[in-house]
């Protein structure tokens, strides 16, 4: 299973031109917009990846206006890549203290926070059948399938 939320170290912070309340924090190459002063270089943070579905909890309520979705008949907050003040944000950084438990760098805290992978609903017009485009990495041919050649 994919680790959607892990404890990582903030490697860099940068100011965002024209923004007084937010800044850019970098964790393992991922850029996240954070509240100014919330993340310091070298400090631990919970990095939540894009395509995470966060449960409705007090700590995540600031996401309600922009990220509220319904998945499997329950409400939650879907993380996706967004642009804030012209800066791309590729996930969410949270303070590890929200766990209320001791933590270790690299630890997977996906289950502790109740986070699951976001799965988009299948369109109702498909009648339950999901049709996807033919994969581009497979070449198409007019050759008969081996099962048909034997008949």
Short mmCIF file of C-alpha atoms in Angstrom, two decimals:
data_model
loop_
_atom_site.label_atom_id
_atom_site.label_comp_id
_atom_site.label_asym_id
_atom_site.label_seq_id
_atom_site.Cartn_x
_atom_site.Cartn_y
_atom_site.Cartn_z
CA UNK A 1 0.00 0.00 0.00
CA UNK A 2 1.17 3.50 -0.82
CA UNK A 3 2.37 5.69 2.06
CA UNK A 4 0.20 8.80 1.75
CA UNK A 5 1.37 10.57 4.93
CA UNK A 6 4.89 10.27 6.30
CA UNK A 7 7.12 12.16 8.73
CA UNK A 8 9.78 14.00 6.75
CA UNK A 9 12.30 16.81 7.22
CA UNK A 10 11.78 20.31 5.79
CA UNK A 11 14.80 20.92 3.59
CA UNK A 12 14.19 24.47 2.43
CA UNK A 13 11.85 27.43 2.82
CA UNK A 14 11.48 30.36 0.43
CA UNK A 15 9.35 33.47 0.44
CA UNK A 16 6.72 33.92 -2.25
CA UNK A 17 6.77 37.27 -4.00
CA UNK A 18 3.73 39.35 -3.09
CA UNK A 19 2.62 37.00 -0.29
CA UNK A 20 2.78 38.13 3.33
CA UNK A 21 1.14 35.16 5.04
CA UNK A 22 2.45 32.14 3.10
CA UNK A 23 5.80 30.74 2.03
CA UNK A 24 7.16 27.78 0.07
CA UNK A 25 8.51 24.77 1.98
CA UNK A 26 10.37 21.96 0.20
CA UNK A 27 10.34 18.34 1.43
CA UNK A 28 12.20 15.68 -0.58
CA UNK A 29 11.79 17.78 -3.73
CA UNK A 30 8.04 18.33 -3.23
CA UNK A 31 6.99 21.98 -3.00
CA UNK A 32 4.25 22.86 -0.53
CA UNK A 33 2.79 26.25 0.29
CA UNK A 34 2.63 26.69 4.07
CA UNK A 35 1.70 29.39 6.57
CA UNK A 36 4.67 31.71 7.07
CA UNK A 37 6.84 30.59 10.00
CA UNK A 38 5.03 27.28 10.46
CA UNK A 39 7.84 25.14 8.99
CA UNK A 40 11.51 25.73 9.73
CA UNK A 41 14.43 24.22 7.83
CA UNK A 42 15.45 20.96 9.51
CA UNK A 43 12.19 20.55 11.41
CA UNK A 44 10.00 17.44 11.07
CA UNK A 45 6.66 17.70 9.27
CA UNK A 46 3.94 15.34 8.13
CA UNK A 47 3.92 15.35 4.34
CA UNK A 48 0.56 14.34 2.84
CA UNK A 49 0.82 13.42 -0.83
CA UNK A 50 -1.52 14.52 -3.59
CA UNK A 51 -4.45 12.14 -4.22
CA UNK A 52 -4.86 11.71 -0.46
CA UNK A 53 -8.39 11.80 0.96
CA UNK A 54 -8.33 13.30 4.45
CA UNK A 55 -11.21 12.69 6.87
CA UNK A 56 -13.30 15.52 8.27
CA UNK A 57 -11.31 16.55 11.36
CA UNK A 58 -10.79 19.87 13.10
CA UNK A 59 -7.15 20.01 11.92
CA UNK A 60 -8.19 19.85 8.25
CA UNK A 61 -11.16 22.27 8.33
CA UNK A 62 -9.13 25.00 6.63
CA UNK A 63 -9.40 22.85 3.46
CA UNK A 64 -13.23 22.84 3.46
CA UNK A 65 -13.75 25.69 0.99
CA UNK A 66 -11.31 24.41 -1.63
CA UNK A 67 -11.11 20.63 -1.23
CA UNK A 68 -14.36 19.17 0.14
CA UNK A 69 -15.40 16.04 -1.81
CA UNK A 70 -17.55 12.98 -1.28
CA UNK A 71 -16.10 9.50 -1.78
CA UNK A 72 -17.92 6.26 -0.97
CA UNK A 73 -20.77 8.21 0.66
CA UNK A 74 -18.52 10.06 3.12
CA UNK A 75 -17.18 13.59 3.14
CA UNK A 76 -13.51 14.41 3.26
CA UNK A 77 -10.83 16.61 1.79
CA UNK A 78 -9.08 15.68 -1.46
CA UNK A 79 -5.51 16.87 -1.91
CA UNK A 80 -4.43 17.81 -5.40
CA UNK A 81 -1.81 20.03 -6.95
CA UNK A 82 -2.90 23.66 -6.68
CA UNK A 83 -1.48 27.06 -7.50
CA UNK A 84 -1.44 29.66 -4.71
CA UNK A 85 -0.17 33.17 -5.45
CA UNK A 86 1.43 31.82 -8.61
CA UNK A 87 3.28 29.06 -6.74
CA UNK A 88 2.54 25.36 -7.26
CA UNK A 89 1.80 23.38 -4.10
CA UNK A 90 2.19 19.59 -4.39
CA UNK A 91 0.73 18.29 -1.16
CA UNK A 92 0.18 19.35 2.41
CA UNK A 93 2.60 19.84 5.30
CA UNK A 94 1.30 19.49 8.86
CA UNK A 95 2.91 19.75 12.26
CA UNK A 96 3.62 16.31 13.75
CA UNK A 97 2.11 17.46 17.06
CA UNK A 98 -1.39 16.85 15.66
CA UNK A 99 -0.73 13.14 16.14
CA UNK A 100 -0.47 13.53 19.90
CA UNK A 101 1.99 10.63 19.88
CA UNK A 102 5.75 10.21 19.61
CA UNK A 103 6.94 9.85 16.02
CA UNK A 104 10.05 8.86 14.06
CA UNK A 105 11.39 10.33 10.83
CA UNK A 106 10.22 8.27 7.86
CA UNK A 107 7.31 6.79 9.80
CA UNK A 108 4.10 6.13 7.88
CA UNK A 109 1.23 7.91 9.67
CA UNK A 110 -1.41 7.35 6.97
CA UNK A 111 -3.60 5.11 9.16
CA UNK A 112 -3.06 7.23 12.29
CA UNK A 113 -4.62 10.22 10.50
CA UNK A 114 -7.36 8.19 8.78
CA UNK A 115 -6.10 9.07 5.31
CA UNK A 116 -6.96 6.91 2.29
CA UNK A 117 -6.18 7.19 -1.42
CA UNK A 118 -8.73 9.24 -3.37
CA UNK A 119 -10.54 7.16 -5.99
CA UNK A 120 -12.68 9.18 -8.40
CA UNK A 121 -16.22 7.84 -8.82
CA UNK A 122 -16.99 6.00 -12.04
CA UNK A 123 -19.39 7.97 -14.26
CA UNK A 124 -23.03 6.85 -13.96
CA UNK A 125 -23.46 7.03 -17.75
CA UNK A 126 -21.08 4.07 -18.16
CA UNK A 127 -23.51 1.69 -16.44
CA UNK A 128 -20.79 0.33 -14.17
CA UNK A 129 -18.36 -0.37 -17.00
CA UNK A 130 -15.21 1.71 -16.92
CA UNK A 131 -13.89 2.42 -20.38
CA UNK A 132 -10.34 3.72 -20.62
CA UNK A 133 -8.36 4.74 -23.69
CA UNK A 134 -6.04 2.18 -25.30
CA UNK A 135 -2.56 2.44 -23.66
CA UNK A 136 -0.18 4.52 -25.78
CA UNK A 137 2.84 2.32 -24.95
CA UNK A 138 1.29 -0.72 -26.71
CA UNK A 139 1.43 -0.70 -30.49
CA UNK A 140 -1.74 -1.58 -32.40
CA UNK A 141 -1.61 -4.22 -35.15
CA UNK A 142 -4.00 -6.00 -37.50
CA UNK A 143 -2.65 -9.39 -36.43
CA UNK A 144 -5.18 -11.91 -35.19
CA UNK A 145 -5.08 -12.82 -31.54
CA UNK A 146 -3.52 -16.26 -30.96
CA UNK A 147 -6.78 -17.55 -29.47
CA UNK A 148 -8.62 -16.68 -32.68
CA UNK A 149 -5.93 -18.20 -34.92
CA UNK A 150 -6.41 -21.64 -33.30
CA UNK A 151 -10.14 -21.73 -34.13
#
